[in-house]
Amino acid sequence: MEELVITGGRRLEGTVTVQGAKNAALPIMSAMLLATGECRLRRVPHLQDVSVMAAVIRSLGVRVERSGQDLLVTPEARLTPEVPAELMRQLRASNLVMGPLLGRARYFRVPYPGGCAIGSRPMDLHIKGLMAMGAEVTEKQGYIEARTTGLRGTNIYLDFPSVGATENLMMAAALADGVTNLHNAAREPEIVDLQNFLNAMGARIHGAGRDTIRIEGVKELRGCNYKIIPDRIEAGTFLAAAAATRGDVLVQDCQPGHLLAVLAKLREMGARVIIKKDAIRIQGTGRLQATDCKTLPYPGFPTDMQPQFMTLMAVAEGTSVMVESIFENRYKQAAELRRLGADIRIEGRVAVINGVPALSGSVVEASDLRAGAALVIAGLVAEGQTSIEGIHHLDRGYEQLESRLRNLGADIQRRSEK
Ligand code: UD1
């Protein structure tokens, strides 16, 4: 097992380049199951989650090759519509193969997916939507099985704008007979990216990024060449780290328009933010100030930035209140931050954070991906040495995090745990 060892107290300075978005790559890799020819996906990050998704689609009958930042994917004419349990349990996003499998093979049998331990994360919205399109779905012994004689377009209202359900249903509807209108759809930039990718394959989809997405089914989708969007959560994590260390960092190759809620909070907390066309410069001007924050579906404040902001609040001047409205169990980082000296009280979905002047280094454990990111930022500002265990979670979503932070001046090393 490996750990990250950070000696805190250094300002981050310099330039960092953002990689392709993990949460755009995963659904798009799944959408490639729908293609009849070769797809080339560009700017694909080297991440554990991407490798697991590659293994998932390979197991379904798809040839996947890596060439630098590109992924070359060619589906076989006939797919094997069953995912092995050990792969499915490694990655929640593996549930995104359901929509394409049903659209293309008219059948799937998959185990309930795994992923970060941040809440119960049911699949009811995915299943209700597929049933509305004409699928017969059964759930037994930990498996979801579905079959159809042919999906048909319909009107679907999502009770909640779930990102994964929106993506699965868009993909299922792309080859359905007729028009599907997806109401109360998620509006995340990754949904827009999936629409653009599917349309590059020949789909007819409009409205992603708004409440209602209209999907006109087509007979066939062909291969294509596509570059995915930059990772807004990775960009946000570097911005938060820079602000926490009172640094001066240019985060380049990002889309500032995808980060408006995060940038607003950073400004409220006192950081200086300069927005350029495809870059953001952030300057920490002094101690951060407390603020309040509630996670919401996009364009609200992202739940995937909540743990990192909890660290900022832990060292800000004054008392901050955080409300996590997306996941019911996403404050695992709080107990670890307390070990570093943070003053955080949790009551259900509400966290009250009294900022302390300084954190002090200790041994902590990352329980999931973004909680790990929160601990890295805490280590960067803490006095003395912080060791972070459980860093395989970080490798799921951040490419070469420690070397990129080192380039910005951080004192951070990866070591094998004794
Ligand atoms: C995606 C992101 C994840 C992010 C999350 C919310 C990917 C690969 N992952 O996850 O990083 O944290 O969006 O922005 O893109 N829900 C139901 N029933 C369902 C589906 C979801 O109740 O059928 C609930 C979930 O339990 C959760 C909420 O809806 O409380 C949001 O989940 P959802 O938007 O589906 O998240 P994911 O797609 O899993």
XYZ file of C-alpha atoms and ligand atoms in Angstrom:
457
model
C 0.000 0.000 0.000
C 1.186 3.494 -0.734
C 0.793 6.772 1.109
C 1.326 10.443 0.365
C 3.616 12.349 2.670
C 3.209 16.109 2.632
C 5.175 18.752 4.486
C 2.810 21.692 4.643
C 3.284 25.410 4.565
C 4.469 26.027 1.018
C 2.635 28.456 -1.283
C 1.643 26.929 -4.617
C 2.941 28.950 -7.540
C 3.090 28.358 -11.280
C 0.966 26.808 -14.011
C -0.952 23.535 -14.100
C -2.745 22.005 -17.102
C -6.116 20.350 -16.611
C -6.686 16.828 -18.007
C -9.785 15.498 -19.746
C -12.884 15.053 -17.591
C -13.208 11.653 -15.924
C -16.972 12.056 -15.672
C -17.216 12.834 -19.389
C -14.867 10.007 -20.418
C -16.782 7.275 -18.541
C -20.236 7.781 -20.119
C -18.695 8.401 -23.546
C -16.712 5.152 -23.318
C -20.015 3.471 -22.611
C -21.715 5.259 -25.512
C -19.099 3.757 -27.831
C -20.931 0.443 -27.378
C -23.553 1.935 -29.686
C -21.162 2.519 -32.602
C -20.864 0.294 -35.656
C -17.308 1.484 -36.426
C -14.116 2.675 -34.757
C -14.223 5.642 -32.370
C -11.194 7.708 -31.397
C -11.583 9.551 -28.110
C -8.996 12.267 -27.409
C -7.734 13.832 -24.154
C -8.605 10.712 -22.129
C -6.990 10.920 -18.673
C -4.810 8.089 -17.353
C -6.927 7.117 -14.357
C -7.866 3.952 -12.550
C -11.582 4.559 -13.222
C -10.875 4.845 -16.962
C -8.893 1.571 -16.906
C -11.748 -0.193 -15.106
C -14.294 1.182 -17.586
C -12.047 0.002 -20.440
C -12.040 -3.477 -18.866
C -15.841 -3.335 -18.524
C -16.463 -2.520 -22.186
C -13.771 -5.018 -23.272
C -15.676 -7.708 -21.383
C -18.748 -6.842 -23.470
C -16.972 -7.432 -26.781
C -15.170 -4.189 -27.599
C -11.563 -3.730 -28.719
C -9.930 -0.939 -26.688
C -6.430 0.386 -27.332
C -4.558 3.256 -25.715
C -2.298 5.529 -27.712
C -1.020 8.323 -25.459
C -4.017 10.484 -24.568
C -6.188 8.765 -27.200
C -8.439 5.782 -26.793
C -9.319 3.715 -29.863
C -12.482 1.698 -29.459
C -14.077 -0.771 -31.908
C -17.193 -2.699 -30.857
C -17.827 -6.179 -32.259
C -20.988 -6.678 -34.317
C -22.452 -8.758 -31.458
C -21.982 -7.650 -27.855
C -21.938 -9.924 -24.801
C -24.484 -8.118 -22.616
C -23.298 -9.320 -19.192
C -20.727 -7.552 -17.018
C -18.620 -9.651 -14.604
C -19.461 -8.803 -10.990
C -15.861 -8.089 -9.936
C -15.575 -5.329 -12.580
C -18.992 -3.822 -11.946
C -18.346 -3.528 -8.214
C -15.151 -1.543 -8.760
C -16.907 1.366 -10.443
C -20.351 2.865 -9.937
C -20.237 4.408 -13.425
C -20.170 0.908 -14.912
C -23.984 1.136 -14.610
C -23.762 3.399 -17.667
C -23.498 0.349 -19.918
C -27.170 -0.466 -19.241
C -28.673 2.088 -21.641
C -26.362 1.290 -24.580
C -26.664 -2.500 -24.075
C -30.426 -2.338 -24.072
C -30.415 -0.094 -27.161
C -27.962 -2.246 -29.106
C -28.360 -5.816 -27.808
C -31.926 -5.467 -26.427
C -30.826 -7.294 -23.285
C -28.508 -6.929 -20.294
C -27.794 -8.622 -17.017
C -25.535 -6.663 -14.690
C -24.745 -6.760 -10.981
C -25.573 -3.730 -8.878
C -22.657 -1.313 -9.323
C -20.062 -0.261 -6.717
C -18.196 3.049 -6.410
C -17.445 5.617 -3.694
C -19.006 4.903 -0.300
C -20.871 8.200 -0.110
C -24.480 7.136 0.216
C -26.987 4.489 -0.820
C -27.085 5.579 -4.503
C -30.121 3.618 -5.737
C -30.840 2.852 -9.420
C -34.625 3.434 -9.420
C -34.583 6.406 -11.805
C -32.523 4.509 -14.385
C -34.843 1.515 -14.166
C -38.120 3.487 -14.284
C -36.913 5.344 -17.376
C -35.900 2.159 -19.203
C -39.254 0.588 -18.347
C -41.072 3.641 -19.709
C -39.273 3.041 -23.020
C -40.567 -0.522 -23.167
C -38.024 -2.601 -21.268
C -39.002 -5.422 -18.980
C -36.751 -5.140 -15.921
C -36.284 -7.599 -13.073
C -34.082 -7.183 -10.010
C -33.034 -10.276 -8.112
C -30.067 -11.634 -6.177
C -28.054 -8.453 -6.646
C -28.517 -8.367 -10.420
C -30.532 -6.128 -12.727
C -31.782 -7.877 -15.836
C -33.622 -6.190 -18.692
C -34.942 -7.176 -22.080
C -36.960 -5.533 -24.801
C -38.302 -6.355 -28.236
C -37.349 -2.800 -29.210
C -37.225 0.451 -27.221
C -39.690 3.191 -28.168
C -39.519 6.918 -27.617
C -41.682 8.367 -24.873
C -41.935 11.192 -22.338
C -39.908 10.592 -19.183
C -39.958 12.771 -16.078
C -37.045 12.253 -13.695
C -37.991 12.751 -10.019
C -34.485 14.112 -9.488
C -31.992 15.328 -12.120
C -29.672 12.339 -11.716
C -26.539 12.586 -13.836
C -26.211 8.844 -14.425
C -29.923 8.283 -15.148
C -29.950 11.171 -17.635
C -26.911 9.682 -19.405
C -28.233 6.113 -19.460
C -31.609 7.192 -20.807
C -30.084 9.460 -23.479
C -27.983 6.533 -24.702
C -30.907 4.084 -24.630
C -33.125 6.548 -26.511
C -30.516 7.271 -29.201
C -31.423 4.050 -31.082
C -35.083 3.839 -29.953
C -38.021 4.018 -32.287
C -39.403 7.583 -32.158
C -38.805 10.620 -29.981
C -37.950 10.626 -26.262
C -38.333 13.772 -24.192
C -36.364 13.610 -20.966
C -37.823 16.119 -18.489
C -36.054 17.389 -15.367
C -32.812 16.100 -16.862
C -29.413 16.770 -15.278
C -27.707 19.821 -16.805
C -24.044 19.086 -16.050
C -21.440 19.962 -18.730
C -20.691 16.221 -19.001
C -24.279 15.705 -20.238
C -23.679 18.284 -22.970
C -20.433 16.507 -23.847
C -22.255 13.175 -24.127
C -24.861 14.785 -26.415
C -22.117 16.247 -28.608
C -20.356 12.889 -28.797
C -23.554 10.989 -29.653
C -24.412 13.571 -32.314
C -20.911 13.173 -33.772
C -21.822 9.468 -34.146
C -25.001 10.436 -36.024
C -27.544 10.749 -33.182
C -30.189 13.466 -33.161
C -30.214 14.982 -29.678
C -30.987 18.548 -28.603
C -31.407 20.385 -25.343
C -28.615 18.960 -23.158
C -27.649 21.627 -20.636
C -31.328 22.575 -20.253
C -34.223 20.947 -18.349
C -35.587 18.924 -21.259
C -33.553 16.830 -23.656
C -35.139 15.703 -26.915
C -33.777 12.508 -28.424
C -34.960 11.491 -31.861
C -34.077 7.831 -32.338
C -31.959 6.851 -35.348
C -31.314 3.446 -36.966
C -27.543 3.331 -36.576
C -24.636 5.179 -34.978
C -21.219 5.215 -36.651
C -17.698 5.645 -35.306
C -16.281 9.143 -34.797
C -13.335 11.189 -33.569
C -13.994 13.303 -30.479
C -12.127 15.324 -27.844
C -13.632 15.396 -24.373
C -14.012 18.488 -22.191
C -11.529 19.403 -19.449
C -12.188 18.152 -15.939
C -13.928 20.917 -13.983
C -13.525 19.104 -10.665
C -9.807 18.638 -11.178
C -9.531 22.334 -12.094
C -11.565 23.249 -9.010
C -9.342 21.107 -6.800
C -6.178 22.899 -7.976
C -7.919 26.260 -7.496
C -8.894 25.321 -3.956
C -5.355 24.118 -3.182
C -3.906 27.369 -4.511
C -6.349 29.482 -2.485
C -5.696 27.482 0.693
C -1.929 27.979 0.438
C -2.349 31.695 -0.422
C -0.579 30.888 -3.679
C -0.639 32.251 -7.215
C -1.527 29.619 -9.801
C -2.677 29.629 -13.418
C -4.990 26.691 -14.084
C -4.917 26.302 -17.855
C -6.880 24.344 -20.473
C -10.079 24.537 -18.467
C -13.517 25.970 -19.212
C -14.148 28.757 -16.679
C -17.855 28.749 -17.614
C -18.170 25.282 -16.028
C -16.846 26.544 -12.696
C -18.987 29.605 -11.977
C -20.372 28.370 -8.635
C -16.899 27.347 -7.434
C -15.327 30.630 -8.556
C -18.079 32.638 -6.837
C -17.350 30.850 -3.539
C -13.596 31.304 -3.891
C -14.145 35.035 -4.417
C -16.540 35.203 -1.470
C -13.828 33.629 0.650
C -11.407 36.353 -0.378
C -9.321 34.811 -3.168
C -8.564 36.926 -6.233
C -9.833 35.184 -9.367
C -8.917 36.299 -12.878
C -10.868 34.573 -15.639
C -9.293 34.153 -19.076
C -10.665 32.413 -22.179
C -9.571 28.902 -21.249
C -7.645 29.480 -18.041
C -8.149 30.804 -14.522
C -5.563 32.566 -12.422
C -6.072 32.462 -8.691
C -4.230 34.479 -6.097
C -4.599 34.004 -2.371
C -4.440 37.419 -0.827
C -4.475 36.513 2.865
C -6.433 34.314 5.249
C -9.631 33.002 3.661
C -12.941 34.184 5.107
C -15.798 31.916 6.220
C -18.766 31.401 3.926
C -21.878 29.235 3.612
C -22.396 26.704 0.864
C -25.006 24.196 -0.284
C -24.393 21.490 -2.863
C -26.956 21.347 -5.671
C -27.369 19.865 -9.140
C -25.483 21.872 -11.807
C -25.267 24.856 -12.195
C -25.320 24.853 -8.383
C -22.259 24.177 -6.259
C -20.930 20.657 -7.091
C -21.020 17.934 -4.461
C -17.691 16.750 -5.904
C -16.093 19.992 -4.579
C -17.740 19.864 -1.147
C -14.929 18.008 0.697
C -12.215 20.285 -0.732
C -14.182 23.363 0.366
C -14.626 21.895 3.816
C -10.836 22.067 4.120
C -10.849 25.726 3.024
C -13.546 26.470 5.590
C -11.562 24.624 8.264
C -8.777 27.194 8.013
C -10.913 30.253 7.131
C -11.579 33.076 9.563
C -15.032 32.665 11.134
C -17.776 30.045 11.089
C -18.979 28.422 7.856
C -22.026 26.250 7.256
C -22.022 23.536 4.594
C -25.174 21.721 3.465
C -24.758 18.529 1.418
C -28.047 18.065 -0.424
C -27.011 15.472 -3.050
C -25.555 12.559 -1.047
C -26.587 11.609 2.487
C -23.223 10.341 3.657
C -20.524 12.526 2.170
C -18.757 13.991 5.198
C -16.232 11.191 5.749
C -13.371 13.668 5.453
C -14.606 15.576 8.514
C -13.323 13.037 11.070
C -9.907 13.009 9.369
C -9.778 16.814 9.213
C -10.504 16.836 12.952
C -7.367 14.730 13.484
C -5.468 17.620 11.901
C -7.064 20.047 14.361
C -10.162 21.200 12.456
C -13.271 22.196 14.413
C -16.195 20.614 12.536
C -19.604 19.541 13.808
C -21.938 17.437 11.662
C -25.683 17.214 12.117
C -27.243 15.153 9.314
C -26.610 16.957 6.060
C -25.330 20.108 7.776
C -21.733 20.739 8.770
C -20.732 23.679 10.966
C -17.089 24.543 10.552
C -15.340 26.932 12.936
C -12.179 28.047 11.193
C -8.945 27.540 13.116
C -5.761 29.574 12.537
C -3.724 26.483 11.627
C -3.962 22.713 11.114
C -1.180 20.456 12.299
C 0.156 17.391 10.489
C -0.912 13.858 11.415
C -1.721 10.470 9.859
C -5.086 10.406 8.070
C -6.933 8.092 5.715
C -8.742 8.880 2.449
C -12.139 7.151 2.431
C -13.077 8.116 -1.118
C -11.829 10.152 -4.055
C -12.845 13.705 -3.148
C -12.356 13.161 0.571
C -8.785 12.257 -0.398
C -8.458 15.530 -2.310
C -9.682 17.423 0.761
C -6.965 15.756 2.849
C -4.252 16.603 0.330
C -5.228 20.275 0.510
C -5.266 20.032 4.301
C -1.772 18.510 4.233
C -0.536 21.351 2.033
C -1.581 23.952 4.617
C -0.940 22.020 7.851
C 2.095 22.696 9.981
C 4.541 19.777 9.849
C 4.083 16.433 8.153
C 0.829 14.794 7.073
C 0.653 11.189 5.850
C -2.378 10.210 3.809
C -3.265 6.547 3.536
C -5.810 4.986 1.193
C -4.502 6.945 -1.783
C -5.716 4.394 -4.335
C -8.924 6.432 -4.106
C -7.041 9.491 -5.380
C -5.644 7.521 -8.324
C -9.215 6.837 -9.426
C -9.696 10.485 -10.340
C -6.449 12.512 -10.350
C -3.641 11.824 -12.806
C -0.156 12.213 -11.301
C -1.482 14.476 -8.588
C 1.684 14.595 -6.523
C 4.078 15.395 -9.374
C 1.799 18.157 -10.630
C 1.575 19.629 -7.120
C 5.354 19.314 -6.788
C 5.717 21.339 -9.996
C 3.759 24.056 -8.222
C 6.193 23.987 -5.292
C 4.504 21.534 -2.910
C 6.579 19.210 -0.760
C 4.719 15.957 -1.452
C 6.036 12.417 -1.956
C 4.458 9.036 -2.643
C 5.916 6.317 -0.433
C 5.282 2.645 0.130
C 3.669 2.206 3.550
C 5.799 0.282 6.023
C -22.353 11.527 -10.944
C -20.856 11.705 -10.888
C -20.404 11.924 -9.449
C -21.179 13.084 -8.825
C -22.672 12.909 -9.010
C -23.495 14.120 -8.558
C -20.079 10.388 -12.762
C -19.354 9.172 -13.228
N -20.226 10.524 -11.432
O -22.666 10.363 -10.179
O -19.005 12.203 -9.460
O -20.881 13.163 -7.453
O -22.987 12.674 -10.398
O -23.073 15.256 -9.227
O -20.473 11.219 -13.542
N -30.316 8.782 -7.241
C -31.465 8.106 -6.931
N -31.924 7.184 -7.846
C -31.284 6.922 -9.019
C -30.106 7.637 -9.317
C -29.646 8.565 -8.399
O -32.064 8.307 -5.895
O -31.744 6.083 -9.795
C -29.786 9.766 -6.242
C -28.443 9.327 -5.693
O -28.602 8.417 -4.631
C -27.855 10.637 -5.236
C -28.408 11.629 -6.262
O -29.506 10.993 -6.885
O -28.325 10.983 -3.955
C -27.400 12.046 -7.321
O -26.939 10.940 -8.001
P -26.535 10.983 -9.543
O -26.713 12.358 -10.094
O -27.209 9.858 -10.232
O -24.973 10.672 -9.441
P -24.117 9.672 -10.294
O -24.535 9.717 -11.722
O -24.026 8.377 -9.603
